[in-house]
mmCIF file of C-alpha atoms in Angstrom:
data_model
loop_
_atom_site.group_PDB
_atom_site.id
_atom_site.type_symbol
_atom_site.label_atom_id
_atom_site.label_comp_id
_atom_site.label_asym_id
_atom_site.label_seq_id
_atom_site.Cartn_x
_atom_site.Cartn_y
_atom_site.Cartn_z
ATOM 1 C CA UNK A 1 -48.346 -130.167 -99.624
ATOM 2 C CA UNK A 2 -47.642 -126.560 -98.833
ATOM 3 C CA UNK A 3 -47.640 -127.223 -95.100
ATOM 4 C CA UNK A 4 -45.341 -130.507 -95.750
ATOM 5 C CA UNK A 5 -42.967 -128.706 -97.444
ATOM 6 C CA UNK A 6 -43.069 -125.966 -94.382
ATOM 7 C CA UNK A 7 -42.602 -128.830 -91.934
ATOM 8 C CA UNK A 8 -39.699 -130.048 -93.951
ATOM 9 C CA UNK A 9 -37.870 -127.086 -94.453
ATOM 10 C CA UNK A 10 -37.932 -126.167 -90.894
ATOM 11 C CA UNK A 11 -35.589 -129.551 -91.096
ATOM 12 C CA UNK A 12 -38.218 -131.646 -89.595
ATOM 13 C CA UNK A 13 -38.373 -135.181 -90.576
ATOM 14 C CA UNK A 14 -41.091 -137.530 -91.411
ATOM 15 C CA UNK A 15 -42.302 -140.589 -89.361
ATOM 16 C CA UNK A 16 -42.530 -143.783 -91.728
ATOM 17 C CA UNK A 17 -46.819 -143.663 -91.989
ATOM 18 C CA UNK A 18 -46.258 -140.145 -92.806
ATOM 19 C CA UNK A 19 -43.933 -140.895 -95.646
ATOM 20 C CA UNK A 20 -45.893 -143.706 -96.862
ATOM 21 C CA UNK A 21 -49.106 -141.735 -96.931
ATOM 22 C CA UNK A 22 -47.411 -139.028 -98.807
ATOM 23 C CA UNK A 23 -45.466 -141.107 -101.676
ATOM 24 C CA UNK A 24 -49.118 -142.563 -102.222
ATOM 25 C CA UNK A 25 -50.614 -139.333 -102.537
ATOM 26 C CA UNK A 26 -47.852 -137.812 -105.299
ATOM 27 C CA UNK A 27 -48.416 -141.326 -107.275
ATOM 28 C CA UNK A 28 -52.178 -140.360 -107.098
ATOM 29 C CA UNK A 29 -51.564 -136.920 -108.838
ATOM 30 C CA UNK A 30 -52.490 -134.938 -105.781
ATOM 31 C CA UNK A 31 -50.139 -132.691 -106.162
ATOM 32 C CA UNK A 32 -49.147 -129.840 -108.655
ATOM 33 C CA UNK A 33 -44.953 -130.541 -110.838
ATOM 34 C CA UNK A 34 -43.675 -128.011 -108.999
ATOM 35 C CA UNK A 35 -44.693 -128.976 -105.529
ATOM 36 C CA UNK A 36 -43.453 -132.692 -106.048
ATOM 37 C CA UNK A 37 -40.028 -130.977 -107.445
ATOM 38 C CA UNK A 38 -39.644 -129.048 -104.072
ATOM 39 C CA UNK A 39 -40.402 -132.532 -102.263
ATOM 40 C CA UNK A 40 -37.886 -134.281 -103.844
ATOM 41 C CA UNK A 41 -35.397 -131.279 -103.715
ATOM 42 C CA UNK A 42 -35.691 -131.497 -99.755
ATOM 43 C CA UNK A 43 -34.091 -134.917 -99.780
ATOM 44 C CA UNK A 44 -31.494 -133.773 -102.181
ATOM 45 C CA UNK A 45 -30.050 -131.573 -99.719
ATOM 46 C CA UNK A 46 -30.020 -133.464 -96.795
ATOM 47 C CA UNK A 47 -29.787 -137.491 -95.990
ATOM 48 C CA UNK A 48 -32.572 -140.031 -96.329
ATOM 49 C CA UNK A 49 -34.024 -141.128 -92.822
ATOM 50 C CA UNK A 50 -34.479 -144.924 -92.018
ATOM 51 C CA UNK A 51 -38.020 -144.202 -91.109
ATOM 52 C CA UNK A 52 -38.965 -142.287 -94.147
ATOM 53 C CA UNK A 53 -36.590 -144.532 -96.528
ATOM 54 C CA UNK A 54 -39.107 -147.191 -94.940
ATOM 55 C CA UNK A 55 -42.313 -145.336 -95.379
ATOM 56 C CA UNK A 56 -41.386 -144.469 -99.040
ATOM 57 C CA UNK A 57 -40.386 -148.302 -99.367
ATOM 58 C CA UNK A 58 -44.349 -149.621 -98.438
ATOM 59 C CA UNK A 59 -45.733 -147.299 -100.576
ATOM 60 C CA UNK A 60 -44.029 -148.380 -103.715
ATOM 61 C CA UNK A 61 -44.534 -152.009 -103.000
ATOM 62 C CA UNK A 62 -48.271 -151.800 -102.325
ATOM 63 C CA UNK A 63 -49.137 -149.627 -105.374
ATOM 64 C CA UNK A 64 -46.759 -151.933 -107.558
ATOM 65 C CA UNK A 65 -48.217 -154.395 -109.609
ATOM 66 C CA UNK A 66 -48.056 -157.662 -107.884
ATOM 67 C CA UNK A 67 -46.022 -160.803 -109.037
ATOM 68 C CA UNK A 68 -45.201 -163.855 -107.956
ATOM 69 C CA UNK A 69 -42.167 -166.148 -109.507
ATOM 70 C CA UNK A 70 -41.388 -168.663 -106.906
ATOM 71 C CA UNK A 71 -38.616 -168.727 -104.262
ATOM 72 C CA UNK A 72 -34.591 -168.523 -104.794
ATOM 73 C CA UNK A 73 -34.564 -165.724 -107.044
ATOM 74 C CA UNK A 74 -31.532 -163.341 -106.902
ATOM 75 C CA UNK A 75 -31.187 -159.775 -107.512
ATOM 76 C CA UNK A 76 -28.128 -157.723 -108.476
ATOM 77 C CA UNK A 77 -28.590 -154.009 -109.186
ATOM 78 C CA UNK A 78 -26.945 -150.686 -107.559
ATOM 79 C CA UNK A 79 -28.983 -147.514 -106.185
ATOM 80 C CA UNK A 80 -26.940 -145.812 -109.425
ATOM 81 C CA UNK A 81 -25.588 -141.883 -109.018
ATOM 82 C CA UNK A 82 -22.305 -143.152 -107.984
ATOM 83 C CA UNK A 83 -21.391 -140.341 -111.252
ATOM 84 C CA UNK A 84 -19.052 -142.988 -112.764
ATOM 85 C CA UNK A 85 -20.429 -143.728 -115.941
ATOM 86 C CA UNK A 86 -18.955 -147.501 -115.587
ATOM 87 C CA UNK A 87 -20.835 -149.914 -118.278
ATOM 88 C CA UNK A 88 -23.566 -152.304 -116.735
ATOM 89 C CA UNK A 89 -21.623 -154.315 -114.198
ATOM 90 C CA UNK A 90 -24.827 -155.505 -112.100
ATOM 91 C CA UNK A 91 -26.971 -156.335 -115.399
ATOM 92 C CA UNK A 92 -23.559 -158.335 -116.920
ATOM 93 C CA UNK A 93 -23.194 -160.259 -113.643
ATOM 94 C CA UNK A 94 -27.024 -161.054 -113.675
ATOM 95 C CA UNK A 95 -26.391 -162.486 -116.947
ATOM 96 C CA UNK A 96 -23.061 -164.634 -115.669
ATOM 97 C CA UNK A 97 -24.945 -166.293 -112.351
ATOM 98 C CA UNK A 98 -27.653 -166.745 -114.241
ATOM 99 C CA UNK A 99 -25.654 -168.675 -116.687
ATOM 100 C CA UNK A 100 -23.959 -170.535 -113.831
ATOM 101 C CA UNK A 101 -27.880 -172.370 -112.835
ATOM 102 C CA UNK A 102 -28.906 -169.409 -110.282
ATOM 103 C CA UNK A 103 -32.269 -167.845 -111.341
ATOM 104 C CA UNK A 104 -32.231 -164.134 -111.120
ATOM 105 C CA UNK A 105 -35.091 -161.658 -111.063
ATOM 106 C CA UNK A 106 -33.808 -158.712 -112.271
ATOM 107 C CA UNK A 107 -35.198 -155.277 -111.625
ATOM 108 C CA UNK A 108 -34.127 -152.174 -113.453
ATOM 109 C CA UNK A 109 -35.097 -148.959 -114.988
ATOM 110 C CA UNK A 110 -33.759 -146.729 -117.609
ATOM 111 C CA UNK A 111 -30.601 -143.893 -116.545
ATOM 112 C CA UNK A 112 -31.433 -141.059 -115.021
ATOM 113 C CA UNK A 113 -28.415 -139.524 -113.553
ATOM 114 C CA UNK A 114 -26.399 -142.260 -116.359
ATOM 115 C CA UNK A 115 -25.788 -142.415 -119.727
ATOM 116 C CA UNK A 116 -27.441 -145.921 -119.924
ATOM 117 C CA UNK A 117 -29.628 -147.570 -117.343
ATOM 118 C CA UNK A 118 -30.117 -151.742 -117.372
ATOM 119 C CA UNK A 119 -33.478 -150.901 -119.012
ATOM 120 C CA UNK A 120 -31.666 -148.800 -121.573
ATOM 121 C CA UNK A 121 -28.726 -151.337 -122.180
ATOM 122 C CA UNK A 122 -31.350 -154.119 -122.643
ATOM 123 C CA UNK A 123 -33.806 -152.591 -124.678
ATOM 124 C CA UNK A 124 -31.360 -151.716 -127.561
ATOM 125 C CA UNK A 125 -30.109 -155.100 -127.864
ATOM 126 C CA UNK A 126 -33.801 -156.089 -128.587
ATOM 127 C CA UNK A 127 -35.441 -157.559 -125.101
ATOM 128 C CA UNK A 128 -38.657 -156.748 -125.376
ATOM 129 C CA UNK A 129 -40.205 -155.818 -121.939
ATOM 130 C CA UNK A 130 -42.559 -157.918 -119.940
ATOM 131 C CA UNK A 131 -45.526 -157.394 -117.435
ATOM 132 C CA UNK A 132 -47.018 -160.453 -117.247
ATOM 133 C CA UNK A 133 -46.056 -163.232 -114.937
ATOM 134 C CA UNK A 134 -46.524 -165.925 -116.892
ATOM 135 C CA UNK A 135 -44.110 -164.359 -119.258
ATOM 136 C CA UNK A 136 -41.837 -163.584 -116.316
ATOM 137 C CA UNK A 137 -41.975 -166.812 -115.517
ATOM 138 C CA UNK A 138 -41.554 -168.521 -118.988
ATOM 139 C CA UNK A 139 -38.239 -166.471 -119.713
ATOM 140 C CA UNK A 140 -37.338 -168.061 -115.957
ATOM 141 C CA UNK A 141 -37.639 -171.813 -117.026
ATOM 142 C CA UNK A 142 -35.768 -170.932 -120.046
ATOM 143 C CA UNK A 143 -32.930 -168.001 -119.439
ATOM 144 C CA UNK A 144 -32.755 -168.051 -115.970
ATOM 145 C CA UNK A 145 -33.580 -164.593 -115.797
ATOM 146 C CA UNK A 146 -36.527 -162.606 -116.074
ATOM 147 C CA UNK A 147 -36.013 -158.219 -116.522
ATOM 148 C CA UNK A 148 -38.736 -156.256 -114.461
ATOM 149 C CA UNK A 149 -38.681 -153.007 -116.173
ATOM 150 C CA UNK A 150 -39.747 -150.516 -112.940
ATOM 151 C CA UNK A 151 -41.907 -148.528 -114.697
ATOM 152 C CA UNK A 152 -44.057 -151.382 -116.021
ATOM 153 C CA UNK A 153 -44.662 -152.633 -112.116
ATOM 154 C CA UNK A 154 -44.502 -149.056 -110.013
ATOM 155 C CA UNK A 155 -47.428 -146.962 -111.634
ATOM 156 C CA UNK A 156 -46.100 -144.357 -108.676
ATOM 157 C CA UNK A 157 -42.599 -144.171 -111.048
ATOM 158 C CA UNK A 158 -44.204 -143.307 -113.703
ATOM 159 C CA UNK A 159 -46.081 -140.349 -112.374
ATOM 160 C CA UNK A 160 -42.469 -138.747 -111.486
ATOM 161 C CA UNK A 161 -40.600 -140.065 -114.338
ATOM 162 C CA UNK A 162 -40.506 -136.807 -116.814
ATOM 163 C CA UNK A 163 -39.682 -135.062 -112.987
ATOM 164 C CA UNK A 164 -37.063 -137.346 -112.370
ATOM 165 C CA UNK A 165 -35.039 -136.989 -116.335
ATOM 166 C CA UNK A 166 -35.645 -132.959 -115.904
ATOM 167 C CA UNK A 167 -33.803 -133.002 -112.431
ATOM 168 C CA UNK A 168 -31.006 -135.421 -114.086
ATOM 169 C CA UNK A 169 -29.727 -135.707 -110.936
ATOM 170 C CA UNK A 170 -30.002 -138.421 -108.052
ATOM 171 C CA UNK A 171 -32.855 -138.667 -106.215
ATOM 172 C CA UNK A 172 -34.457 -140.477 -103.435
ATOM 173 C CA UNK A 173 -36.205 -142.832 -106.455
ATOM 174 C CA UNK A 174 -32.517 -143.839 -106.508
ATOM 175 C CA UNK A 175 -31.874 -145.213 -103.083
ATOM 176 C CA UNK A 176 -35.961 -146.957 -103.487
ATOM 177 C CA UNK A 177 -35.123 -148.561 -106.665
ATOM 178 C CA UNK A 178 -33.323 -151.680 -105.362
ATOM 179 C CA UNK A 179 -35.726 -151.786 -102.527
ATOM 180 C CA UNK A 180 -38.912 -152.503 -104.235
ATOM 181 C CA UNK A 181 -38.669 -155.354 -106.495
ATOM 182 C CA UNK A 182 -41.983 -156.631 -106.824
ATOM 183 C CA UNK A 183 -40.521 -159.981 -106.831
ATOM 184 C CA UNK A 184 -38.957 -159.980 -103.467
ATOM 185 C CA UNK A 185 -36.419 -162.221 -103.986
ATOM 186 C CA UNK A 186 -34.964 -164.098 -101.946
ATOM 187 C CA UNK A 187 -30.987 -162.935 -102.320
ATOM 188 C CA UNK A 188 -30.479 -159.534 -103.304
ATOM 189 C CA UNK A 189 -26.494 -157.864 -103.821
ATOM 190 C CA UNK A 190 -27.096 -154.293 -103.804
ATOM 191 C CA UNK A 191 -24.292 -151.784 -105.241
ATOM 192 C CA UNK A 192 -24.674 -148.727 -103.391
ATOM 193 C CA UNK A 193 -22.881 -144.981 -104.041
ATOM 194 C CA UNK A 194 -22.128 -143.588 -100.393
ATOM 195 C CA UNK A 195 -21.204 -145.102 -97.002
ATOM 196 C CA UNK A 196 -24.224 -143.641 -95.129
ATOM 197 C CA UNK A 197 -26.716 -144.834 -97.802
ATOM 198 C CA UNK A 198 -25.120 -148.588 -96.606
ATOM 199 C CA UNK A 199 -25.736 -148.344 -93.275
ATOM 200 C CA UNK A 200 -29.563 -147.223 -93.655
ATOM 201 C CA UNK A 201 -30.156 -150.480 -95.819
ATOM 202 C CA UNK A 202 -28.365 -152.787 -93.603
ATOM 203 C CA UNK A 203 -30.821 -151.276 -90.566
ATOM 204 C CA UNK A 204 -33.461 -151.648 -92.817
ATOM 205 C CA UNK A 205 -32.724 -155.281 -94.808
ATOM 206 C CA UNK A 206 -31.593 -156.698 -90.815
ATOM 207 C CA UNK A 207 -35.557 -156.302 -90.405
ATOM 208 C CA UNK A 208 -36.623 -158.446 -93.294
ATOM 209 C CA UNK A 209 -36.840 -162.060 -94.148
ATOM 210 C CA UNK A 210 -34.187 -162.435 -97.018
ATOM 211 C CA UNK A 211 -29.812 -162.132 -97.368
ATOM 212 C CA UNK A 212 -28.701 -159.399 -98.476
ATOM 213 C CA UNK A 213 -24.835 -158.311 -99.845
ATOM 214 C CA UNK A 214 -23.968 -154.124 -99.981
ATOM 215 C CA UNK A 215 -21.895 -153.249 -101.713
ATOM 216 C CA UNK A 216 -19.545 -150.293 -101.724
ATOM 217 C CA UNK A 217 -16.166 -149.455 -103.535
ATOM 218 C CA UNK A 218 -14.487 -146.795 -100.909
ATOM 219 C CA UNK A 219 -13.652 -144.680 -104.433
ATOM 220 C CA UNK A 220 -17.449 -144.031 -104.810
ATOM 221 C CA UNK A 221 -18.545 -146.610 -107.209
ATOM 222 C CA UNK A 222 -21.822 -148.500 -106.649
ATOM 223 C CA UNK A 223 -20.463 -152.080 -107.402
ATOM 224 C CA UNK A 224 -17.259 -153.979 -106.860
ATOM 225 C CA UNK A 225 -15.014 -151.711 -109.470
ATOM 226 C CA UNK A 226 -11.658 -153.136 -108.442
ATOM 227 C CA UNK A 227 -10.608 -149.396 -108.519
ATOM 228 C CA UNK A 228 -9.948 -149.462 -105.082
ATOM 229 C CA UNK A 229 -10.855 -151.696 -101.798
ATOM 230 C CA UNK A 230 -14.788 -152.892 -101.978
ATOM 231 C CA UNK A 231 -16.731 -152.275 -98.533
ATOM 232 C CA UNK A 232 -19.185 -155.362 -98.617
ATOM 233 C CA UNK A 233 -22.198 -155.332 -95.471
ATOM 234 C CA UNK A 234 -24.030 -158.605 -95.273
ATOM 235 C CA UNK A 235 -26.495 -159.897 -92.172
ATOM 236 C CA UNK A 236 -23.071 -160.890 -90.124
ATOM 237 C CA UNK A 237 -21.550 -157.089 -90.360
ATOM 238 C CA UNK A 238 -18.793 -155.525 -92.697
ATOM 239 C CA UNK A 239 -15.436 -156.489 -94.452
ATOM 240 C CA UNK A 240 -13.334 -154.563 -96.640
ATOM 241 C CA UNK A 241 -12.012 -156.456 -99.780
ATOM 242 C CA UNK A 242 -9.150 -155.676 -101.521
ATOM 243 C CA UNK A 243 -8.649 -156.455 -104.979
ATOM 244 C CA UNK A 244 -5.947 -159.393 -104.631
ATOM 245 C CA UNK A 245 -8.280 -160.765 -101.760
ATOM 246 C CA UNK A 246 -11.050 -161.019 -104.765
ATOM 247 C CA UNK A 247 -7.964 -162.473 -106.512
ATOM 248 C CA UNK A 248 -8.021 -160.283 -109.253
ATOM 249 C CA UNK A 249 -5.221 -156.636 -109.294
ATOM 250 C CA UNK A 250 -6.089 -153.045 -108.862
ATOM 251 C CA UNK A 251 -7.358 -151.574 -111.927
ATOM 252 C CA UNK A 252 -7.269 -148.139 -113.212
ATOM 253 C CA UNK A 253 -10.720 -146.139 -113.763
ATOM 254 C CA UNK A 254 -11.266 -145.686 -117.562
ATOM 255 C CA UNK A 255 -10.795 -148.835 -118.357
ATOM 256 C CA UNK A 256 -14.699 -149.483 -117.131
ATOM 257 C CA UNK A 257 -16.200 -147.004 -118.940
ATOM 258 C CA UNK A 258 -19.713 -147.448 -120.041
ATOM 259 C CA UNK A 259 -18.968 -145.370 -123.354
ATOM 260 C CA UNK A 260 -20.744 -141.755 -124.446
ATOM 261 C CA UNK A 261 -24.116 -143.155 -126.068
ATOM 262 C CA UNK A 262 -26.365 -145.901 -125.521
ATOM 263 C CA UNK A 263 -25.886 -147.421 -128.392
ATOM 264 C CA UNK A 264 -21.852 -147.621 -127.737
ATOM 265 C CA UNK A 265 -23.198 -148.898 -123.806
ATOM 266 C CA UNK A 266 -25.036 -151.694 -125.801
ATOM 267 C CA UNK A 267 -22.049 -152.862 -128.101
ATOM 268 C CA UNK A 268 -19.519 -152.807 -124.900
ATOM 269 C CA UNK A 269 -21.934 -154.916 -123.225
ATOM 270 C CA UNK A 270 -22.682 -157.061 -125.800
ATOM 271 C CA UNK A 271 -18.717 -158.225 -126.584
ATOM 272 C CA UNK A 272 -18.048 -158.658 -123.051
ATOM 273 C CA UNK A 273 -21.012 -161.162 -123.060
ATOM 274 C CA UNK A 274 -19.242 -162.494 -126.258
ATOM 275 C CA UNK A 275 -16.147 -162.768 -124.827
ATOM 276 C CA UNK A 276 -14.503 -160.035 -126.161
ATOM 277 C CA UNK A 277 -14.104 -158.173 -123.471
ATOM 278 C CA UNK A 278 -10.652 -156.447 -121.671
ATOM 279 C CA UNK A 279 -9.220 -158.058 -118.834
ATOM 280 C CA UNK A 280 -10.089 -155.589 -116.773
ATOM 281 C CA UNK A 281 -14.322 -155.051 -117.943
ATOM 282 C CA UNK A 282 -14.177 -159.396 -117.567
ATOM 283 C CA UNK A 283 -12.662 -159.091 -114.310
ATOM 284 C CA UNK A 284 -15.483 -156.393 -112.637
ATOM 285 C CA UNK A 285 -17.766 -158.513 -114.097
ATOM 286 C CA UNK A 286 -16.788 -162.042 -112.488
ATOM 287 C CA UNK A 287 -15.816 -160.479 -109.417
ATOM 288 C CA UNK A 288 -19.427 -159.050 -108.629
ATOM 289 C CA UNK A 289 -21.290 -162.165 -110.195
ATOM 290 C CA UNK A 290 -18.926 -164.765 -107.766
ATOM 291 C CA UNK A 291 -20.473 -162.479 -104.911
ATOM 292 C CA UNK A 292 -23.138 -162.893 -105.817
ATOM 293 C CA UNK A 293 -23.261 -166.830 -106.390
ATOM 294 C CA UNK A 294 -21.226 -166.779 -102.642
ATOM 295 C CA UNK A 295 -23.991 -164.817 -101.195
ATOM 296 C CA UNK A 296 -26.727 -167.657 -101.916
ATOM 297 C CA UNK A 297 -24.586 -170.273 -100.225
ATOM 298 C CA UNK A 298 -25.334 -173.238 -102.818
ATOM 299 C CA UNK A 299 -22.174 -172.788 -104.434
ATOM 300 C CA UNK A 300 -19.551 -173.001 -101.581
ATOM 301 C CA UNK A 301 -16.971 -170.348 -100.690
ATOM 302 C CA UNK A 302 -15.712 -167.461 -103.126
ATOM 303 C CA UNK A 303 -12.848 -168.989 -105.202
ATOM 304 C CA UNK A 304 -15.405 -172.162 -106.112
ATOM 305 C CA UNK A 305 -17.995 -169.297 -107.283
ATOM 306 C CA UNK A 306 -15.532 -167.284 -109.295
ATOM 307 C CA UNK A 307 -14.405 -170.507 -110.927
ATOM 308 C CA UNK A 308 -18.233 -171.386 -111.662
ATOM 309 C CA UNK A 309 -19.039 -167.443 -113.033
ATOM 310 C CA UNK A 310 -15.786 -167.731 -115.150
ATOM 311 C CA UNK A 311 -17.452 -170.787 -116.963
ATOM 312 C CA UNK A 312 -20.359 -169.135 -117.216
ATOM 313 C CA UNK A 313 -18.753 -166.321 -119.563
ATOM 314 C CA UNK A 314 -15.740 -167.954 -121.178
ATOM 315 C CA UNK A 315 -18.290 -171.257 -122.005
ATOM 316 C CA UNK A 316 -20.932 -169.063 -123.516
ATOM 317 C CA UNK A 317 -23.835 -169.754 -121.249
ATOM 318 C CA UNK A 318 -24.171 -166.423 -120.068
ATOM 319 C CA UNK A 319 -24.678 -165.087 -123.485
ATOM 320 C CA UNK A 320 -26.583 -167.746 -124.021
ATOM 321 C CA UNK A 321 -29.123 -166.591 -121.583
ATOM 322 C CA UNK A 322 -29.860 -163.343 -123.471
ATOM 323 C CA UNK A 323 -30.387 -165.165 -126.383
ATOM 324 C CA UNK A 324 -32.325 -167.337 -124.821
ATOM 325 C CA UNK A 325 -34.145 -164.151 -123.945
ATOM 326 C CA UNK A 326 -34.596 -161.836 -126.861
ATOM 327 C CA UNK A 327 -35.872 -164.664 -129.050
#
């Protein structure tokens, strides 16, 4: 590792076989804490390349535990460290396309650089993980949603985890997480903090069999916040949204907050689902899950999907679906 790190500092970069080989090595224990700390510090300091954000991708998905939960499966999760401390936008809008007849495979972890990860907002309303497909796919049939806890399906997360909450800060685990669903769904809407991040995952998705939404709020947030105009990259280029063109009005930051503890994370959640929520935490939330139901083209053009992920929520059949799932 010692002569990596050399290599690295003299701001060399890695070719994608490289990157791969050495991701597999640090989830094989190879190296000492404080040797993987300096690793990941490199990549704090300086940007990502496509061919190591590629390397680092194959590694994670051929040590992950392998699943399979049949086709037209949709993901919605954000790379997270957008520093916002919003409540779970991506994991509510699973929840509302889901309830709207779209199956969604889900793939989360706890915070790290946030107060409360999807893992974190799910576990204390009582979701018991799962690991077993059979499970997964049970909770499919009858939620239309299955969770993949990360940790559960990358053994190589786990070896960094305690690295990762010391740090507290965003790493390069970050920008893999929405990468490496071991599902591989078929649709994935990714929420992503920074510009530049974007662009390496549109080089990198254009590559691969499956559509793909980023998403980017120009303010910084990883997720349509209606703060501000929404930067959205699919496979036919870029558009910038405004919030009237997602017909919904500019809304003002601290009105999303996730809340200071988990626990409070949980309840906000949890009434939105109920129906309780603001105006403005129901709006956030339809606007990313009518994305998302536009991005898998079954549903027809935006307004019919927002229409579709407002029933979803105001009818009860998103919360529904988490019932569904924690009994």
């Amino acid at each position: 590792m010692k002569q990596i790190l050399q290599y690295l500092f003299n701001h060399n970069t890695l070719t994608r076989a490289e990157a791969k080989a050495i991701l597999i090595e640090i989830a094989q224990n190879k190296f000492n804490e404080n040797e993987v700390t300096s690793f990941v510090t490199v990549f704090l300091m300086r940007t990502i390349t496509l061919e190591e954000l590629e390397g680092f991708r194959e590694a994670l998905l051929q040590l992950a535990k392998p699943v399979n939960l049949g086709d037209d499966l949709v993901d919605i999760v954000g790379t997270g460290g957008d520093g916002k401390n919003t409540f779970n936008i991506s994991t509510l809008a699973s929840f509302i396309v889901a309830g709207a007849g779209q199956k969604v495979a889900k793939h989360g972890n706890y915070g790290v650089s946030a107060i409360s990860g999807s893992s974190n907002v799910l576990e204390e309303l009582g979701y018991q993980f799962k690991d077993n497909e059979a499970d997964l796919r049970n909770d499919l049939e009858k939620a239309n949603l299955c969770f993949l806890h990360a940790p559960l399906f990358h053994p190589a997360l786990k070896s960094v985890a305690p690295l990762r909450k010391g740090l507290g800060l965003r790493t390069f685990f970050n920008i893999l997480g929405p990468l490496v669903n071991p599902a591989q769904p078929e649709f994935s809407m990714i929420g992503i903090y920074s510009l530049e991040i974007a662009r390496l995952y549109q080089y990198l998705l254009q590559k691969k069999n499956m559509q793909f939404m980023l998403v980017h709020a120009l303010d910084g947030y990883d997720e349509i916040s209606l703060t501000g105009d929404t930067k959205i990259f699919d496979r036919n280029g870029e558009n910038i949204f405004s919030a009237e063109e997602l017909d919904f009005k500019n809304i003002e930051a601290e009105t999303i907050s996730g809340g200071k503890t988990q626990a409070e994370s949980a309840e906000i959640f949890f009434q939105i689902l109920k129906g309780n929520g603001s105006w403005e935490q129901n709006a956030v939330v339809l606007a990313n899950a009518a994305k998302a139901l536009e991005m898998t083209q079954k549903s027809g053009a935006y307004s019919a999907c927002l229409d579709l992920a407002k029933e979803s929520l105001y009818s009860g059949n998103a919360l529904k679906c988490l019932e569904l799932l924690r009994n």
